[in-house]
């Protein structure tokens, strides 16, 4: 194990720093962190049915922290799953403490770490790339006969940070309420960022 306390993100080699930004973005979108010192300190990255994403996330943990991450596949019917579901799990107290020192995590309260927000365009693009791997999708807008790139979350403030970073990369997007909360269904308001126009989608593809 090569894990060590990281005193400064700037001390990391560039490629490792970019991989770390991608991992942090992915965890903001689809990660959970458990911190119970003396019992359980682990990170779980939820990859859904995407088996290729499992390999990418495992590589990120290895490249950034030098840690082995395990992979679990749940078949349809297991744990009430309707389709194949994959997750990657990595345990380390030092890693968890270092991650929590960088910012907030969790579905409702994640934020973008300061060193990302105030970092280079490449660093912000790497974080956005990881986040969209987790929460983004491409769909065909029948009304406008065009593809659109979207990301959704119940975390309004977090998505507003993402939209601000996209704007800083000269990628235009819209932001708005997707679904209203439905207390009877135990759901919250959800929000969506959408990249609409061909030139902005091309910038996203080229930059992110």
Short mmCIF file of C-alpha atoms in Angstrom, two decimals:
data_model
loop_
_atom_site.label_atom_id
_atom_site.label_comp_id
_atom_site.label_asym_id
_atom_site.label_seq_id
_atom_site.Cartn_x
_atom_site.Cartn_y
_atom_site.Cartn_z
CA UNK A 1 0.00 0.00 0.00
CA UNK A 2 1.41 3.39 -1.03
CA UNK A 3 -1.16 5.58 0.72
CA UNK A 4 0.31 8.56 2.55
CA UNK A 5 -1.07 11.84 3.93
CA UNK A 6 -1.20 14.40 1.13
CA UNK A 7 -0.06 17.80 2.37
CA UNK A 8 -0.67 19.65 -0.89
CA UNK A 9 -2.59 18.72 -4.02
CA UNK A 10 0.03 20.66 -5.98
CA UNK A 11 2.62 18.07 -4.90
CA UNK A 12 0.92 15.41 -7.04
CA UNK A 13 2.08 14.68 -10.60
CA UNK A 14 -0.32 16.21 -13.14
CA UNK A 15 -1.83 12.95 -14.42
CA UNK A 16 -2.39 11.73 -10.86
CA UNK A 17 -4.00 15.06 -9.96
CA UNK A 18 -6.35 14.85 -12.96
CA UNK A 19 -7.29 11.26 -12.05
CA UNK A 20 -7.98 12.43 -8.51
CA UNK A 21 -10.25 15.18 -9.83
CA UNK A 22 -12.14 12.61 -11.93
CA UNK A 23 -12.51 10.30 -8.93
CA UNK A 24 -13.79 13.15 -6.74
CA UNK A 25 -16.30 14.15 -9.41
CA UNK A 26 -17.55 10.59 -9.73
CA UNK A 27 -17.89 10.21 -5.96
CA UNK A 28 -19.87 13.45 -5.77
CA UNK A 29 -22.30 12.04 -8.29
CA UNK A 30 -22.48 8.39 -7.26
CA UNK A 31 -20.37 7.71 -4.20
CA UNK A 32 -20.90 7.04 -0.51
CA UNK A 33 -18.36 7.44 2.27
CA UNK A 34 -18.60 5.65 5.60
CA UNK A 35 -16.43 6.99 8.42
CA UNK A 36 -16.62 5.09 11.71
CA UNK A 37 -13.07 5.16 13.17
CA UNK A 38 -12.12 1.85 14.69
CA UNK A 39 -14.91 0.11 12.79
CA UNK A 40 -15.52 1.04 9.15
CA UNK A 41 -13.77 3.60 6.94
CA UNK A 42 -14.63 2.97 3.32
CA UNK A 43 -15.61 4.54 0.03
CA UNK A 44 -18.13 2.95 -2.31
CA UNK A 45 -18.50 4.06 -5.94
CA UNK A 46 -21.77 3.02 -7.57
CA UNK A 47 -21.29 2.13 -11.23
CA UNK A 48 -24.74 0.73 -12.04
CA UNK A 49 -24.79 -1.68 -15.00
CA UNK A 50 -21.64 -0.16 -16.54
CA UNK A 51 -18.94 -2.84 -16.20
CA UNK A 52 -16.35 -0.77 -18.07
CA UNK A 53 -16.74 2.04 -15.51
CA UNK A 54 -15.80 -0.44 -12.78
CA UNK A 55 -12.35 -0.90 -14.33
CA UNK A 56 -11.89 2.86 -14.63
CA UNK A 57 -12.78 3.50 -10.98
CA UNK A 58 -10.55 0.65 -9.77
CA UNK A 59 -7.69 2.22 -11.74
CA UNK A 60 -8.36 5.64 -10.18
CA UNK A 61 -8.09 4.24 -6.65
CA UNK A 62 -4.85 2.50 -7.58
CA UNK A 63 -3.30 5.46 -9.41
CA UNK A 64 -4.26 8.11 -6.85
CA UNK A 65 -4.02 6.25 -3.54
CA UNK A 66 -2.14 3.06 -4.36
CA UNK A 67 -5.02 1.09 -2.89
CA UNK A 68 -6.67 -2.11 -4.05
CA UNK A 69 -10.42 -1.72 -4.59
CA UNK A 70 -12.84 -4.64 -4.68
CA UNK A 71 -15.69 -5.03 -7.13
CA UNK A 72 -19.10 -6.52 -6.53
CA UNK A 73 -21.77 -7.38 -9.11
CA UNK A 74 -25.39 -7.84 -8.09
CA UNK A 75 -27.49 -9.81 -10.53
CA UNK A 76 -31.17 -9.05 -11.22
CA UNK A 77 -33.16 -10.18 -8.22
CA UNK A 78 -30.31 -9.74 -5.73
CA UNK A 79 -30.99 -7.04 -3.14
CA UNK A 80 -34.20 -6.24 -5.06
CA UNK A 81 -32.24 -5.12 -8.13
CA UNK A 82 -34.10 -5.08 -11.44
CA UNK A 83 -30.91 -5.11 -13.53
CA UNK A 84 -27.24 -5.89 -13.17
CA UNK A 85 -25.64 -3.50 -10.70
CA UNK A 86 -21.93 -2.95 -10.01
CA UNK A 87 -20.11 -1.13 -7.26
CA UNK A 88 -16.46 -0.62 -6.31
CA UNK A 89 -15.40 -0.51 -2.67
CA UNK A 90 -12.14 0.68 -1.14
CA UNK A 91 -11.26 0.75 2.57
CA UNK A 92 -8.69 3.00 4.21
CA UNK A 93 -8.95 5.35 7.18
CA UNK A 94 -6.25 7.66 5.79
CA UNK A 95 -7.97 7.89 2.42
CA UNK A 96 -11.39 8.58 3.92
CA UNK A 97 -10.01 11.27 6.25
CA UNK A 98 -8.16 12.90 3.36
CA UNK A 99 -11.29 12.89 1.18
CA UNK A 100 -13.46 14.36 3.92
CA UNK A 101 -10.90 17.11 4.49
CA UNK A 102 -11.39 18.25 0.88
CA UNK A 103 -15.12 18.92 0.97
CA UNK A 104 -18.59 17.51 1.46
CA UNK A 105 -19.87 14.23 0.06
CA UNK A 106 -23.30 12.62 -0.01
CA UNK A 107 -26.30 12.79 -2.32
CA UNK A 108 -27.83 15.91 -0.76
CA UNK A 109 -24.80 17.94 0.29
CA UNK A 110 -21.77 17.27 -1.94
CA UNK A 111 -19.76 20.22 -3.13
CA UNK A 112 -16.80 20.86 -5.42
CA UNK A 113 -13.48 20.98 -3.49
CA UNK A 114 -11.84 24.39 -3.35
CA UNK A 115 -8.64 23.25 -5.05
CA UNK A 116 -10.79 22.19 -8.03
CA UNK A 117 -12.89 25.38 -8.19
CA UNK A 118 -9.75 27.53 -7.96
CA UNK A 119 -7.61 25.25 -10.10
CA UNK A 120 -6.75 25.13 -13.78
CA UNK A 121 -9.21 24.60 -16.62
CA UNK A 122 -7.84 21.06 -17.01
CA UNK A 123 -8.49 20.29 -13.35
CA UNK A 124 -12.06 21.62 -13.45
CA UNK A 125 -12.71 19.75 -16.71
CA UNK A 126 -11.45 16.51 -15.13
CA UNK A 127 -13.80 16.88 -12.14
CA UNK A 128 -16.74 17.62 -14.46
CA UNK A 129 -15.82 14.56 -16.53
CA UNK A 130 -16.01 12.32 -13.46
CA UNK A 131 -19.27 13.88 -12.31
CA UNK A 132 -20.95 13.44 -15.71
CA UNK A 133 -19.74 9.82 -15.84
CA UNK A 134 -21.82 9.31 -12.71
CA UNK A 135 -24.82 11.59 -13.19
CA UNK A 136 -24.80 12.55 -16.87
CA UNK A 137 -26.58 11.14 -19.86
CA UNK A 138 -27.20 11.98 -23.50
CA UNK A 139 -30.71 12.00 -24.91
CA UNK A 140 -32.46 12.87 -28.12
CA UNK A 141 -34.72 15.93 -27.88
CA UNK A 142 -37.55 15.14 -30.27
CA UNK A 143 -38.87 18.70 -30.23
CA UNK A 144 -35.58 20.25 -31.31
CA UNK A 145 -34.32 17.20 -33.25
CA UNK A 146 -31.00 17.39 -31.45
CA UNK A 147 -28.89 15.54 -28.90
CA UNK A 148 -28.52 17.09 -25.46
CA UNK A 149 -26.15 16.36 -22.60
CA UNK A 150 -27.69 16.46 -19.12
CA UNK A 151 -26.82 15.88 -15.49
CA UNK A 152 -29.34 15.62 -12.66
CA UNK A 153 -29.17 15.87 -8.88
CA UNK A 154 -31.26 16.74 -5.83
CA UNK A 155 -28.36 18.98 -4.76
CA UNK A 156 -29.28 22.39 -6.19
CA UNK A 157 -26.24 24.25 -4.82
CA UNK A 158 -23.87 21.57 -6.09
CA UNK A 159 -25.31 21.66 -9.61
CA UNK A 160 -25.05 25.45 -9.62
CA UNK A 161 -21.32 25.04 -8.90
CA UNK A 162 -21.05 22.63 -11.83
CA UNK A 163 -22.84 25.04 -14.15
CA UNK A 164 -20.51 27.84 -13.05
CA UNK A 165 -17.47 25.68 -13.88
CA UNK A 166 -18.94 24.81 -17.28
CA UNK A 167 -19.39 28.52 -17.94
CA UNK A 168 -15.75 29.08 -16.97
CA UNK A 169 -14.84 26.62 -19.73
CA UNK A 170 -17.03 28.60 -22.18
CA UNK A 171 -19.65 25.85 -22.29
CA UNK A 172 -23.18 27.25 -22.12
CA UNK A 173 -25.89 25.35 -20.27
CA UNK A 174 -29.30 25.82 -18.73
CA UNK A 175 -30.33 24.98 -15.19
CA UNK A 176 -33.77 24.32 -13.76
CA UNK A 177 -36.15 22.25 -11.70
CA UNK A 178 -36.72 18.80 -13.19
CA UNK A 179 -39.21 17.25 -10.76
CA UNK A 180 -41.04 18.67 -7.76
CA UNK A 181 -40.81 16.89 -4.45
CA UNK A 182 -43.50 14.29 -3.77
CA UNK A 183 -43.70 13.66 0.00
CA UNK A 184 -46.08 10.75 -0.50
CA UNK A 185 -43.35 9.06 -2.59
CA UNK A 186 -40.54 10.18 -0.27
CA UNK A 187 -38.83 12.14 -3.07
CA UNK A 188 -37.19 15.58 -3.09
CA UNK A 189 -36.97 18.34 -5.65
CA UNK A 190 -34.53 17.35 -8.39
CA UNK A 191 -32.65 19.65 -10.75
CA UNK A 192 -31.04 19.33 -14.16
CA UNK A 193 -28.21 20.96 -16.08
CA UNK A 194 -28.61 20.72 -19.87
CA UNK A 195 -26.07 21.46 -22.59
CA UNK A 196 -28.26 22.17 -25.60
CA UNK A 197 -26.47 23.53 -28.60
CA UNK A 198 -24.22 21.72 -31.04
CA UNK A 199 -21.29 24.11 -30.56
CA UNK A 200 -21.48 23.73 -26.76
CA UNK A 201 -21.75 19.95 -26.97
CA UNK A 202 -18.71 19.97 -29.25
CA UNK A 203 -16.80 22.11 -26.70
CA UNK A 204 -17.85 19.70 -23.95
CA UNK A 205 -16.62 16.75 -26.00
CA UNK A 206 -13.31 18.44 -26.82
CA UNK A 207 -12.59 20.01 -23.42
CA UNK A 208 -14.13 17.60 -20.92
#
